[in-house]
Coordinates of C-alpha atoms in Angstrom, one line a residue:
Chain B
M122 CA -94.4 40.4 -23.2
R123 CA -97.8 41.5 -22.4
N124 CA -98.2 43.2 -25.8
Y125 CA -97.9 39.8 -27.6
Y126 CA -100.7 38.5 -25.4
W127 CA -103.1 41.1 -26.8
I128 CA -101.9 40.6 -30.3
L129 CA -102.6 36.9 -29.9
L130 CA -106.1 37.6 -28.6
M131 CA -106.8 40.0 -31.4
A132 CA -105.6 37.4 -34.0
L133 CA -107.8 34.8 -32.4
G134 CA -110.7 37.3 -32.6
L135 CA -110.0 38.0 -36.2
F136 CA -109.7 34.3 -36.9
A137 CA -113.1 33.7 -35.2
L138 CA -114.6 36.6 -37.2
A139 CA -113.2 35.1 -40.4
Q140 CA -115.2 31.9 -39.7
G141 CA -118.2 33.2 -41.5
D142 CA -119.8 35.8 -39.1
T143 CA -118.2 38.9 -40.7
L144 CA -120.0 42.1 -41.7
P145 CA -119.2 43.6 -45.1
G146 CA -116.1 45.7 -44.9
V147 CA -115.6 45.6 -41.2
V148 CA -111.9 45.2 -40.5
Q149 CA -112.3 45.4 -36.7
E150 CA -115.2 45.8 -34.3
G151 CA -115.9 45.7 -30.6
N152 CA -112.5 47.0 -29.7
Y153 CA -112.8 48.6 -26.2
A154 CA -110.0 49.5 -23.8
P155 CA -109.8 51.4 -20.5
G156 CA -109.5 55.1 -21.2
T157 CA -106.1 56.3 -20.3
L158 CA -106.3 60.0 -20.9
G159 CA -108.7 60.8 -18.0
S160 CA -112.0 62.5 -17.7
I161 CA -113.0 65.9 -16.6
T162 CA -115.9 66.3 -14.1
Q163 CA -118.5 69.0 -14.9
P164 CA -118.8 71.8 -12.4
L165 CA -121.9 72.1 -10.2
P166 CA -123.7 75.4 -10.8
A167 CA -122.9 78.1 -8.2
S168 CA -125.5 80.2 -6.5
S169 CA -125.4 84.0 -6.2
Q170 CA -127.4 86.8 -4.6
P171 CA -129.2 89.6 -6.4
D172 CA -126.8 92.3 -5.0
S173 CA -123.8 94.3 -6.3
V174 CA -121.2 91.6 -5.6
Y175 CA -120.0 89.5 -8.5
S176 CA -118.0 86.4 -7.5
V177 CA -116.4 83.3 -8.8
G178 CA -114.8 80.5 -6.9
A179 CA -111.1 80.0 -6.1
W180 CA -108.8 79.8 -9.0
P181 CA -107.8 76.1 -9.3
T182 CA -104.2 75.2 -9.7
Y183 CA -103.1 72.3 -11.8
T184 CA -99.4 72.1 -11.1
P185 CA -97.4 69.0 -12.2
E186 CA -94.5 67.8 -10.1
L187 CA -91.1 69.2 -10.7
A188 CA -88.3 66.7 -11.4
D189 CA -86.7 65.3 -8.2
G190 CA -83.2 66.5 -7.4
P191 CA -81.0 68.8 -5.4
G192 CA -82.4 72.4 -5.4
K193 CA -86.1 71.4 -5.9
E194 CA -87.1 72.7 -2.5
L195 CA -85.4 76.0 -3.2
V196 CA -87.3 76.3 -6.5
Q197 CA -90.5 75.6 -4.7
G198 CA -89.7 78.0 -2.0
Y199 CA -88.4 81.0 -3.9
C200 CA -89.9 80.8 -7.4
Q201 CA -93.4 80.0 -6.2
V202 CA -93.6 83.2 -4.2
C203 CA -94.7 84.9 -7.4
H204 CA -95.7 82.1 -9.8
S205 CA -96.3 78.4 -9.9
S206 CA -93.8 76.0 -11.3
T207 CA -95.8 75.5 -14.4
Y208 CA -93.7 78.5 -15.6
I209 CA -90.8 76.0 -15.6
T210 CA -92.5 72.8 -16.8
M211 CA -94.4 74.6 -19.7
Q212 CA -91.1 75.8 -21.3
P213 CA -89.5 73.9 -24.1
P214 CA -86.1 72.6 -23.2
L215 CA -84.0 75.8 -22.9
P216 CA -80.2 76.0 -23.1
A217 CA -78.3 76.2 -19.8
A218 CA -77.4 79.9 -20.5
T219 CA -81.1 80.8 -20.9
W220 CA -81.9 79.3 -17.5
D221 CA -79.1 81.3 -16.0
A222 CA -80.5 84.5 -17.7
E223 CA -84.0 83.7 -16.5
V224 CA -83.0 83.4 -12.9
K225 CA -81.0 86.6 -13.1
K226 CA -84.0 88.3 -14.7
M227 CA -86.3 87.2 -11.9
I228 CA -83.8 88.7 -9.4
N229 CA -82.7 91.9 -11.1
T230 CA -85.7 92.8 -13.2
F231 CA -88.6 91.5 -11.1
G232 CA -87.0 91.9 -7.7
A233 CA -87.2 88.3 -6.5
P234 CA -85.4 88.3 -3.1
I235 CA -83.2 85.2 -3.7
P236 CA -79.8 85.1 -2.0
Q237 CA -76.8 84.5 -4.3
D238 CA -76.1 81.0 -3.0
A239 CA -79.7 79.9 -3.4
A240 CA -79.9 81.4 -6.9
A241 CA -76.9 79.4 -7.9
Q242 CA -78.5 76.2 -6.7
I243 CA -81.8 77.1 -8.4
T244 CA -79.9 77.7 -11.7
A245 CA -78.1 74.4 -11.3
Y246 CA -81.3 72.6 -10.7
L247 CA -83.0 74.0 -13.8
Q248 CA -80.0 73.2 -15.9
A249 CA -79.8 69.7 -14.5
H250 CA -83.4 68.9 -15.5
Y251 CA -84.8 71.4 -18.1
T252 CA -82.2 71.7 -21.0
P253 CA -82.3 69.9 -24.4
E254 CA -79.7 67.6 -23.0
T255 CA -81.2 66.9 -19.6
R256 CA -85.0 67.1 -19.9
K257 CA -86.9 63.9 -19.5
P258 CA -90.5 63.3 -20.7
Chain J
M119 CA -113.3 102.4 -38.3
N120 CA -116.6 104.1 -37.6
I121 CA -118.1 103.4 -34.2
S122 CA -121.5 104.8 -34.2
K123 CA -125.1 104.1 -33.5
K124 CA -125.4 102.6 -36.9
L125 CA -122.8 100.1 -35.9
L126 CA -124.7 99.2 -32.8
E127 CA -127.8 98.6 -34.9
R128 CA -125.8 96.5 -37.3
A129 CA -124.4 94.7 -34.2
L130 CA -127.9 93.6 -33.4
G131 CA -127.9 91.9 -36.8
R132 CA -124.6 90.4 -36.0
R133 CA -125.9 89.1 -32.7
E134 CA -128.6 87.3 -34.6
F135 CA -126.0 86.0 -36.9
F136 CA -123.9 84.8 -34.0
R137 CA -126.8 82.9 -32.5
R138 CA -127.6 81.3 -35.8
A139 CA -124.0 80.3 -36.3
V140 CA -123.9 78.6 -32.9
G141 CA -127.3 77.0 -33.5
V142 CA -126.1 75.6 -36.9
A143 CA -122.9 74.4 -35.4
V144 CA -124.8 72.5 -32.7
A145 CA -127.4 71.2 -35.1
A146 CA -124.7 70.0 -37.5
G147 CA -123.4 67.7 -34.8
L148 CA -120.1 69.4 -34.4
L149 CA -120.3 68.9 -30.6
P150 CA -118.5 67.9 -28.5
L151 CA -116.5 71.1 -29.0
A152 CA -114.3 70.7 -26.0
R153 CA -111.4 69.3 -27.9
G154 CA -107.9 70.6 -28.5
Q155 CA -105.9 68.2 -30.5
T156 CA -108.3 65.6 -32.0
S157 CA -107.0 62.3 -33.2
A158 CA -108.2 59.0 -34.5
Q159 CA -107.0 57.4 -31.3
S160 CA -107.5 58.3 -27.7
S161 CA -105.3 56.1 -25.6
E162 CA -102.0 57.9 -26.1
G163 CA -101.6 61.5 -24.9
L164 CA -99.6 64.3 -26.4
P165 CA -96.1 64.7 -24.9
S166 CA -96.0 67.1 -21.9
F167 CA -93.7 69.5 -23.8
T168 CA -92.2 70.1 -27.2
G169 CA -88.8 71.2 -28.2
P170 CA -86.1 72.1 -28.9
G171 CA -87.7 71.8 -32.3
A172 CA -90.9 73.7 -33.2
N173 CA -94.2 72.6 -31.8
P174 CA -95.8 70.8 -34.7
Y175 CA -99.4 70.9 -33.4
W176 CA -102.1 73.5 -34.0
N177 CA -102.5 74.1 -30.3
G178 CA -99.9 73.9 -27.6
V179 CA -99.6 70.4 -26.0
N180 CA -100.9 71.4 -22.6
P181 CA -103.7 69.5 -20.8
F182 CA -107.4 70.4 -20.5
V183 CA -108.4 72.0 -17.2
T184 CA -111.6 73.5 -15.8
Y185 CA -111.9 77.1 -14.6
P186 CA -114.8 79.2 -13.3
Q187 CA -117.1 80.3 -16.2
K188 CA -115.0 78.3 -18.7
L189 CA -115.3 75.1 -20.6
P190 CA -112.2 72.9 -20.5
L191 CA -109.3 74.9 -21.9
L192 CA -105.6 74.1 -22.3
R193 CA -103.5 75.1 -19.3
L194 CA -100.2 76.8 -20.0
T195 CA -99.7 78.1 -16.4
D196 CA -102.0 78.1 -13.4
R197 CA -100.6 81.0 -11.3
G198 CA -100.6 83.5 -13.1
I199 CA -103.3 82.0 -15.2
Q200 CA -102.8 81.3 -19.0
L201 CA -105.3 79.2 -20.8
E202 CA -105.4 78.5 -24.6
T203 CA -108.6 78.1 -26.7
P204 CA -108.8 74.7 -28.4
R205 CA -108.9 74.7 -32.2
P206 CA -112.6 73.7 -32.9
Y207 CA -113.9 76.8 -31.3
F208 CA -112.6 78.8 -34.2
R209 CA -115.2 77.4 -36.5
S210 CA -117.5 80.2 -35.6
P211 CA -116.6 83.9 -36.4
F212 CA -117.3 84.9 -32.8
T213 CA -115.4 83.0 -30.1
P214 CA -117.6 81.9 -27.3
N215 CA -116.9 83.7 -24.0
E216 CA -116.6 80.4 -22.1
A217 CA -113.8 79.2 -24.6
F218 CA -112.0 82.6 -24.9
F219 CA -108.3 82.4 -24.0
V220 CA -106.9 83.8 -20.8
R221 CA -103.6 85.5 -20.2
Y222 CA -102.5 87.0 -17.0
H223 CA -99.0 88.1 -16.0
L224 CA -99.4 88.3 -12.2
D225 CA -101.2 86.2 -9.6
L226 CA -103.2 88.6 -7.6
I227 CA -106.4 88.9 -9.6
P228 CA -110.0 89.3 -8.3
N229 CA -112.3 86.5 -7.4
S230 CA -115.0 88.8 -6.3
I231 CA -115.8 92.5 -7.1
D232 CA -118.4 94.7 -5.4
L233 CA -119.8 97.1 -8.0
A234 CA -121.1 99.3 -5.1
S235 CA -117.5 100.3 -4.4
W236 CA -115.7 99.6 -7.7
R237 CA -115.0 102.8 -9.8
L238 CA -113.2 103.5 -13.0
G239 CA -111.0 106.5 -12.1
L240 CA -109.5 109.1 -14.5
E241 CA -106.6 110.7 -12.8
G242 CA -103.5 112.7 -13.5
N243 CA -103.3 115.5 -16.0
F244 CA -107.1 116.0 -16.5
D245 CA -109.1 119.2 -15.9
K246 CA -111.4 117.3 -13.6
P247 CA -110.4 113.9 -12.4
L248 CA -113.5 111.6 -12.4
A249 CA -114.6 108.3 -11.1
F250 CA -117.4 106.3 -12.7
S251 CA -119.4 103.4 -11.4
L252 CA -120.4 100.8 -13.9
D253 CA -123.9 102.3 -13.7
D254 CA -122.5 105.7 -14.7
L255 CA -120.7 104.1 -17.7
M256 CA -123.9 102.4 -18.7
K257 CA -126.2 105.4 -18.3
Q258 CA -124.1 108.5 -19.0
F259 CA -122.5 107.5 -22.3
E260 CA -123.7 106.3 -25.6
P261 CA -123.1 102.5 -25.9
V262 CA -121.1 101.4 -28.9
S263 CA -120.1 98.0 -30.3
V264 CA -117.1 96.8 -32.2
A265 CA -116.2 93.3 -33.4
A266 CA -112.5 92.9 -32.8
V267 CA -109.9 90.2 -32.5
N268 CA -108.0 90.0 -29.2
Q269 CA -104.7 88.2 -29.9
C270 CA -101.8 87.7 -27.5
S271 CA -98.5 89.2 -28.7
G272 CA -97.0 85.7 -28.2
N273 CA -99.7 83.7 -30.1
S274 CA -97.9 80.8 -31.8
R275 CA -94.7 81.4 -29.8
S276 CA -94.1 77.7 -29.8
R277 CA -93.4 77.8 -33.5
F278 CA -90.2 79.8 -33.0
Q279 CA -86.8 78.4 -34.0
P280 CA -84.8 78.5 -31.9
R281 CA -87.4 78.3 -29.2
V282 CA -87.7 81.3 -26.9
A283 CA -88.8 81.4 -23.2
G284 CA -92.4 82.6 -22.5
G285 CA -95.9 81.3 -22.8
Q286 CA -95.7 78.3 -25.2
W287 CA -98.9 79.1 -27.1
G288 CA -100.0 77.2 -30.1
N289 CA -102.5 79.1 -32.3
G290 CA -105.2 79.5 -29.7
A291 CA -104.2 82.7 -27.9
M292 CA -106.7 84.6 -29.9
G293 CA -110.4 85.2 -30.1
N294 CA -113.0 87.4 -31.7
A295 CA -115.9 89.0 -29.8
L296 CA -118.4 91.7 -30.2
W297 CA -117.4 94.2 -27.5
T298 CA -119.9 96.7 -26.3
G299 CA -119.3 99.6 -24.0
V300 CA -118.2 103.3 -23.9
R301 CA -115.9 105.1 -26.2
L302 CA -112.6 105.8 -24.5
S303 CA -112.6 109.2 -26.2
D304 CA -115.9 110.0 -24.5
L305 CA -114.4 109.4 -21.1
L306 CA -111.3 111.4 -21.9
K307 CA -113.5 114.3 -23.1
A308 CA -115.6 114.2 -20.0
A309 CA -112.5 114.5 -17.8
G310 CA -110.9 117.1 -20.1
V311 CA -107.3 116.2 -21.2
K312 CA -105.0 119.0 -20.2
A313 CA -102.2 120.3 -22.4
G314 CA -98.9 118.5 -21.9
T315 CA -100.4 115.0 -21.8
V316 CA -98.1 112.7 -23.7
Q317 CA -99.5 109.3 -22.8
F318 CA -102.5 107.6 -21.2
Q319 CA -101.7 104.8 -18.8
F320 CA -104.1 102.0 -18.2
Q321 CA -104.1 99.8 -15.0
G322 CA -106.5 97.1 -13.9
L323 CA -106.9 94.8 -10.9
E324 CA -103.9 92.6 -11.8
R325 CA -101.2 92.7 -9.2
G326 CA -98.3 90.6 -7.9
P327 CA -96.3 90.2 -4.7
G328 CA -93.2 91.8 -6.1
P329 CA -91.7 95.0 -4.8
Q330 CA -93.3 98.4 -5.7
G331 CA -91.8 99.8 -8.9
K332 CA -91.1 96.4 -10.4
G333 CA -93.0 94.6 -13.1
S334 CA -93.9 91.9 -10.6
H335 CA -95.9 94.4 -8.5
A336 CA -98.5 95.7 -11.0
F337 CA -99.4 95.4 -14.7
M338 CA -99.8 98.7 -16.5
K339 CA -99.8 99.7 -20.2
S340 CA -99.7 103.0 -21.9
L341 CA -100.6 104.4 -25.3
D342 CA -99.3 107.7 -26.8
S343 CA -101.9 110.5 -26.5
N344 CA -101.7 111.2 -30.3
D345 CA -102.1 107.5 -31.3
P346 CA -105.1 107.4 -33.7
V347 CA -106.2 104.1 -32.1
L348 CA -107.4 106.0 -29.0
E349 CA -110.4 107.1 -31.1
E350 CA -111.3 103.5 -31.8
C351 CA -110.8 102.2 -28.2
V352 CA -113.8 101.0 -26.3
V353 CA -114.2 100.4 -22.5
A354 CA -116.2 97.3 -22.9
Y355 CA -118.7 96.0 -20.3
L356 CA -120.3 93.4 -22.6
M357 CA -118.5 90.6 -24.5
N358 CA -120.7 88.9 -27.1
D359 CA -123.7 90.5 -25.3
E360 CA -122.9 89.0 -21.9
P361 CA -121.0 90.5 -19.0
L362 CA -117.3 89.7 -19.3
P363 CA -116.1 86.5 -17.6
M364 CA -114.0 87.3 -14.6
L365 CA -111.0 85.8 -16.4
N366 CA -111.5 88.1 -19.4
G367 CA -111.6 91.3 -17.4
F368 CA -114.9 91.8 -15.5
P369 CA -116.4 94.4 -15.1
V370 CA -114.7 96.3 -17.9
R371 CA -111.7 95.9 -20.2
L372 CA -110.1 98.2 -22.7
V373 CA -110.6 97.1 -26.3
V374 CA -107.9 98.4 -28.7
P375 CA -108.9 97.3 -32.2
G376 CA -106.1 96.1 -34.4
K377 CA -103.5 96.0 -31.5
F378 CA -102.3 93.0 -29.6
S379 CA -104.0 92.0 -26.3
T380 CA -101.3 93.4 -24.1
Y381 CA -103.0 96.8 -24.4
W382 CA -106.5 95.4 -23.8
M383 CA -106.3 96.0 -20.0
K384 CA -108.5 93.7 -18.1
H385 CA -110.5 94.8 -15.0
L386 CA -109.7 98.4 -16.2
T387 CA -109.8 100.6 -13.1
W388 CA -107.4 103.5 -13.6
I389 CA -106.8 105.7 -16.6
R390 CA -104.0 108.2 -16.0
A391 CA -103.0 111.2 -18.2
L392 CA -99.2 111.3 -18.0
T393 CA -97.0 114.3 -18.7
K394 CA -93.9 112.1 -19.0
P395 CA -93.6 108.9 -21.0
D396 CA -94.4 105.8 -19.0
D397 CA -91.2 104.0 -17.9
N398 CA -92.8 101.1 -16.2
F399 CA -91.5 97.6 -16.9
W400 CA -94.4 96.5 -19.1
I401 CA -93.7 99.3 -21.6
A402 CA -90.1 100.1 -21.2
T403 CA -88.7 96.5 -21.0
A404 CA -91.4 94.0 -21.8
Y405 CA -93.5 93.6 -24.9
R406 CA -90.9 95.3 -27.2
I407 CA -90.1 94.2 -30.7
P408 CA -87.1 94.9 -32.9
D409 CA -87.6 98.1 -34.9
T410 CA -87.0 96.1 -38.2
P411 CA -89.3 94.8 -41.0
R412 CA -91.7 92.2 -39.4
G413 CA -89.9 92.7 -36.1
N414 CA -87.4 90.2 -37.3
T415 CA -83.9 89.7 -35.9
T416 CA -81.5 86.9 -35.1
P417 CA -80.2 85.5 -31.8
A418 CA -76.8 86.9 -32.5
E419 CA -78.1 90.5 -33.2
A420 CA -81.0 90.5 -30.7
S421 CA -79.1 92.3 -27.9
Q422 CA -77.9 95.2 -30.1
V423 CA -81.1 95.8 -32.2
K424 CA -83.2 98.9 -31.4
T425 CA -86.6 98.0 -30.0
V426 CA -90.0 99.7 -29.8
P427 CA -93.2 98.9 -27.9
I428 CA -95.3 96.3 -29.8
G429 CA -98.1 98.8 -29.8
N430 CA -96.1 100.7 -32.5
V431 CA -97.4 98.1 -35.0
N432 CA -100.8 96.5 -35.6
M433 CA -101.3 92.8 -35.7
P434 CA -99.9 91.3 -39.0
V435 CA -102.3 89.5 -41.3
R436 CA -103.0 85.9 -40.4
S437 CA -105.2 83.0 -41.5
F438 CA -105.8 79.6 -40.0
I439 CA -107.1 76.2 -41.2
V440 CA -109.7 75.0 -38.7
D441 CA -111.0 72.0 -40.8
P442 CA -109.9 69.5 -41.8
D443 CA -107.7 68.9 -38.8
G444 CA -106.1 65.6 -39.9
S445 CA -108.0 63.4 -37.4
S446 CA -110.0 61.8 -40.2
K447 CA -108.9 60.5 -43.6
L448 CA -110.6 62.3 -46.4
I449 CA -112.2 60.3 -49.1
M450 CA -111.1 60.6 -52.8
G451 CA -113.7 62.1 -55.0
L452 CA -115.8 63.5 -52.2
P453 CA -115.9 67.3 -51.8
S454 CA -114.1 68.3 -48.6
K455 CA -114.6 71.7 -47.0
I456 CA -111.4 73.4 -46.1
R457 CA -112.4 76.2 -43.8
G458 CA -111.1 78.6 -41.2
I459 CA -110.6 82.2 -40.2
A460 CA -108.5 85.2 -41.2
F461 CA -107.9 88.6 -39.8
S462 CA -105.5 91.6 -39.9
G463 CA -104.8 94.4 -37.5
Y464 CA -104.4 96.6 -40.6
G465 CA -108.0 96.2 -41.6
R466 CA -110.3 94.2 -43.8
V467 CA -109.2 90.8 -45.1
T468 CA -109.7 91.0 -48.9
Q469 CA -108.5 87.6 -50.1
V470 CA -107.8 84.2 -48.7
E471 CA -106.1 81.6 -50.8
V472 CA -105.9 77.9 -50.3
S473 CA -103.3 75.4 -51.5
A474 CA -103.6 71.7 -51.6
D475 CA -100.0 71.2 -52.8
D476 CA -97.9 72.7 -50.0
G477 CA -98.1 76.2 -51.4
K478 CA -97.1 75.5 -55.0
T479 CA -100.4 76.6 -56.5
W480 CA -103.2 78.6 -54.9
S481 CA -107.0 78.9 -55.3
V482 CA -109.2 81.7 -54.0
A483 CA -111.4 80.8 -51.1
T484 CA -115.0 82.1 -50.5
L485 CA -115.1 84.7 -47.7
G486 CA -117.8 84.6 -45.0
T487 CA -119.8 87.5 -43.6
Y488 CA -118.0 90.7 -43.1
N489 CA -118.2 91.7 -39.4
G490 CA -116.0 94.7 -39.5
P491 CA -112.3 95.4 -40.3
Y492 CA -110.9 94.0 -37.1
A493 CA -113.0 90.9 -36.7
F494 CA -112.4 87.3 -37.8
R495 CA -113.4 86.7 -41.4
T496 CA -114.4 83.1 -42.0
W497 CA -113.5 81.5 -45.3
E498 CA -114.0 78.2 -47.0
Y499 CA -112.8 76.3 -50.1
V500 CA -114.3 73.1 -51.4
W501 CA -111.6 70.7 -52.4
K502 CA -112.3 67.4 -54.2
P503 CA -109.1 65.3 -54.0
Q504 CA -108.8 63.1 -57.1
K505 CA -106.0 60.9 -56.0
P506 CA -105.2 59.0 -52.8
G507 CA -102.2 60.1 -50.9
K508 CA -100.8 62.6 -48.4
Y509 CA -101.4 66.3 -49.0
T510 CA -100.2 69.4 -47.4
L511 CA -102.9 72.1 -47.2
A512 CA -101.8 75.7 -46.8
V513 CA -103.7 79.0 -46.4
R514 CA -102.6 82.6 -46.9
A515 CA -104.6 85.9 -46.4
T516 CA -104.2 89.3 -47.9
D517 CA -105.6 92.5 -46.2
E518 CA -106.9 95.7 -47.6
K519 CA -103.4 97.4 -47.3
G520 CA -102.0 94.7 -49.6
N521 CA -100.2 92.8 -46.8
V522 CA -99.8 89.2 -47.7
Q523 CA -98.8 86.4 -45.3
P524 CA -95.2 85.4 -45.9
D525 CA -94.0 81.8 -46.0
Q526 CA -91.0 82.7 -43.8
G527 CA -91.2 82.6 -40.0
V528 CA -90.0 85.5 -37.9
W529 CA -87.6 85.5 -35.0
N530 CA -87.2 87.8 -32.0
P531 CA -86.4 87.1 -28.4
G532 CA -89.9 87.9 -27.2
G533 CA -91.6 85.4 -29.5
Y534 CA -93.9 88.0 -31.0
L535 CA -95.5 88.7 -34.4
W536 CA -95.7 85.2 -35.8
N537 CA -97.7 85.2 -39.0
K538 CA -96.2 82.5 -41.3
I539 CA -98.4 80.7 -43.7
E540 CA -100.2 77.8 -41.8
R541 CA -100.3 74.2 -43.0
Q542 CA -102.2 71.1 -42.3
E543 CA -101.3 67.6 -43.5
V544 CA -104.2 65.4 -44.5
V545 CA -104.4 61.8 -45.9
V546 CA -106.8 60.9 -48.7
G547 CA -108.0 57.4 -49.0
T548 CA -109.8 55.6 -51.9
A549 CA -113.5 55.1 -52.0
S550 CA -113.4 51.5 -53.2

């Protein structure tokens, strides 16, 4: 019931404000709260030499966790040979048949060396966590 | 389009325009620019995905991330790298390099390139195969400039219903830049194209760990040798008058005005004259559209419909509302500037219309400076709402060929060619 606690505080604040110290038109003021969306650090400038080599630093990865469940390690092991699992988490919830087709495409079209048994488990994992029926926020 | 010295001279004028536009934007207090979805609150984040319904937001819902030579952009995927440009950067007619979107297919891409050993090679069915250093390209050929929009084939894919797999872009997989470099046709002339050449294949420094012969091994694209666009292509070593960021194709990339990005090969390193049509995955299987009006089909018919490479068409006409973005209430009786950009792969945008009643009635917007047939054209329309309430703004563009944006979406399994009329909901409050 933490929410109510804050509402009570705010009501008390508004009540206090209403006791004569209000500014014209101000409905609320001085409302601060800890930022929850995070901050992004600025990069330090990099140095380079006056030669023919043009370089940038490592490509950073920002890969969110996959859902926990059977088959997760297989997905991490096989799928991430070629691409990170953001290729999974970025997708909208896709029907089970689409995930089946995607895994088959990776094997047949792109040549991913995934044994049949592992492929079946990978498909089952994706269907268990990333369909309209199963995907969780 | 006429790429000539004259254009280069005019480009100098454009550069000045660009500088001023940026200066004005900064002076007007439009910073901080590093925002995707803006909102009147900042404690609750967007969901981490959308669907199975259409993504309702202007950009995709992905988080801000930092990459070398880039301001915070929206991360779709991190290996291969796909980054979307946040909406506010489209206020200017030229998209800043550090905010320009990024789209790779494979994960082996360069971090470091030595121009002492890098060469652009012309090989295959040429009289004399050649290899040029960047210095050769800069000194041996007349520089030309073209302002052109680079737009991903799948820009706005997250609007599709039903949703399709692929990069879930909002509207930010596009950008306009002034590209300066060498005419592709000058290079082809220098090497001498032999009879029997049917296509030119372009390959850059983008590879993957997949087996040889598969799409997961190398990214390559081809254009027909009789495609008129070849005359307009530029091998660009400058982007908005600066070297290309590594993630946008340093040291040179192919610029294919009017066509989708997939042909704009980054880190271009090989040009091959082919005597047989390219059958590599990225032409024969990927980036294909139904051979139907607008590339439209249905999930039921998709597997039977005849397909063609997306390079067979140019980018359909589009327009976008950049402001207002809905993060602030508008004030009744005060003029509000509705503004944005428009472009078409078929040439000059001739008219942009704005609606404040969800597309029932339309008013003509004022167009900004003309920067060439394939560039963004800015537009604005001053709207003075006279009643409080909720409004749905809409915008539609017309190009010089008479193409008008439709109010129907398109559907194909690749998620390509979206150009439906864009909308923005706004709330108008009273002034007293």
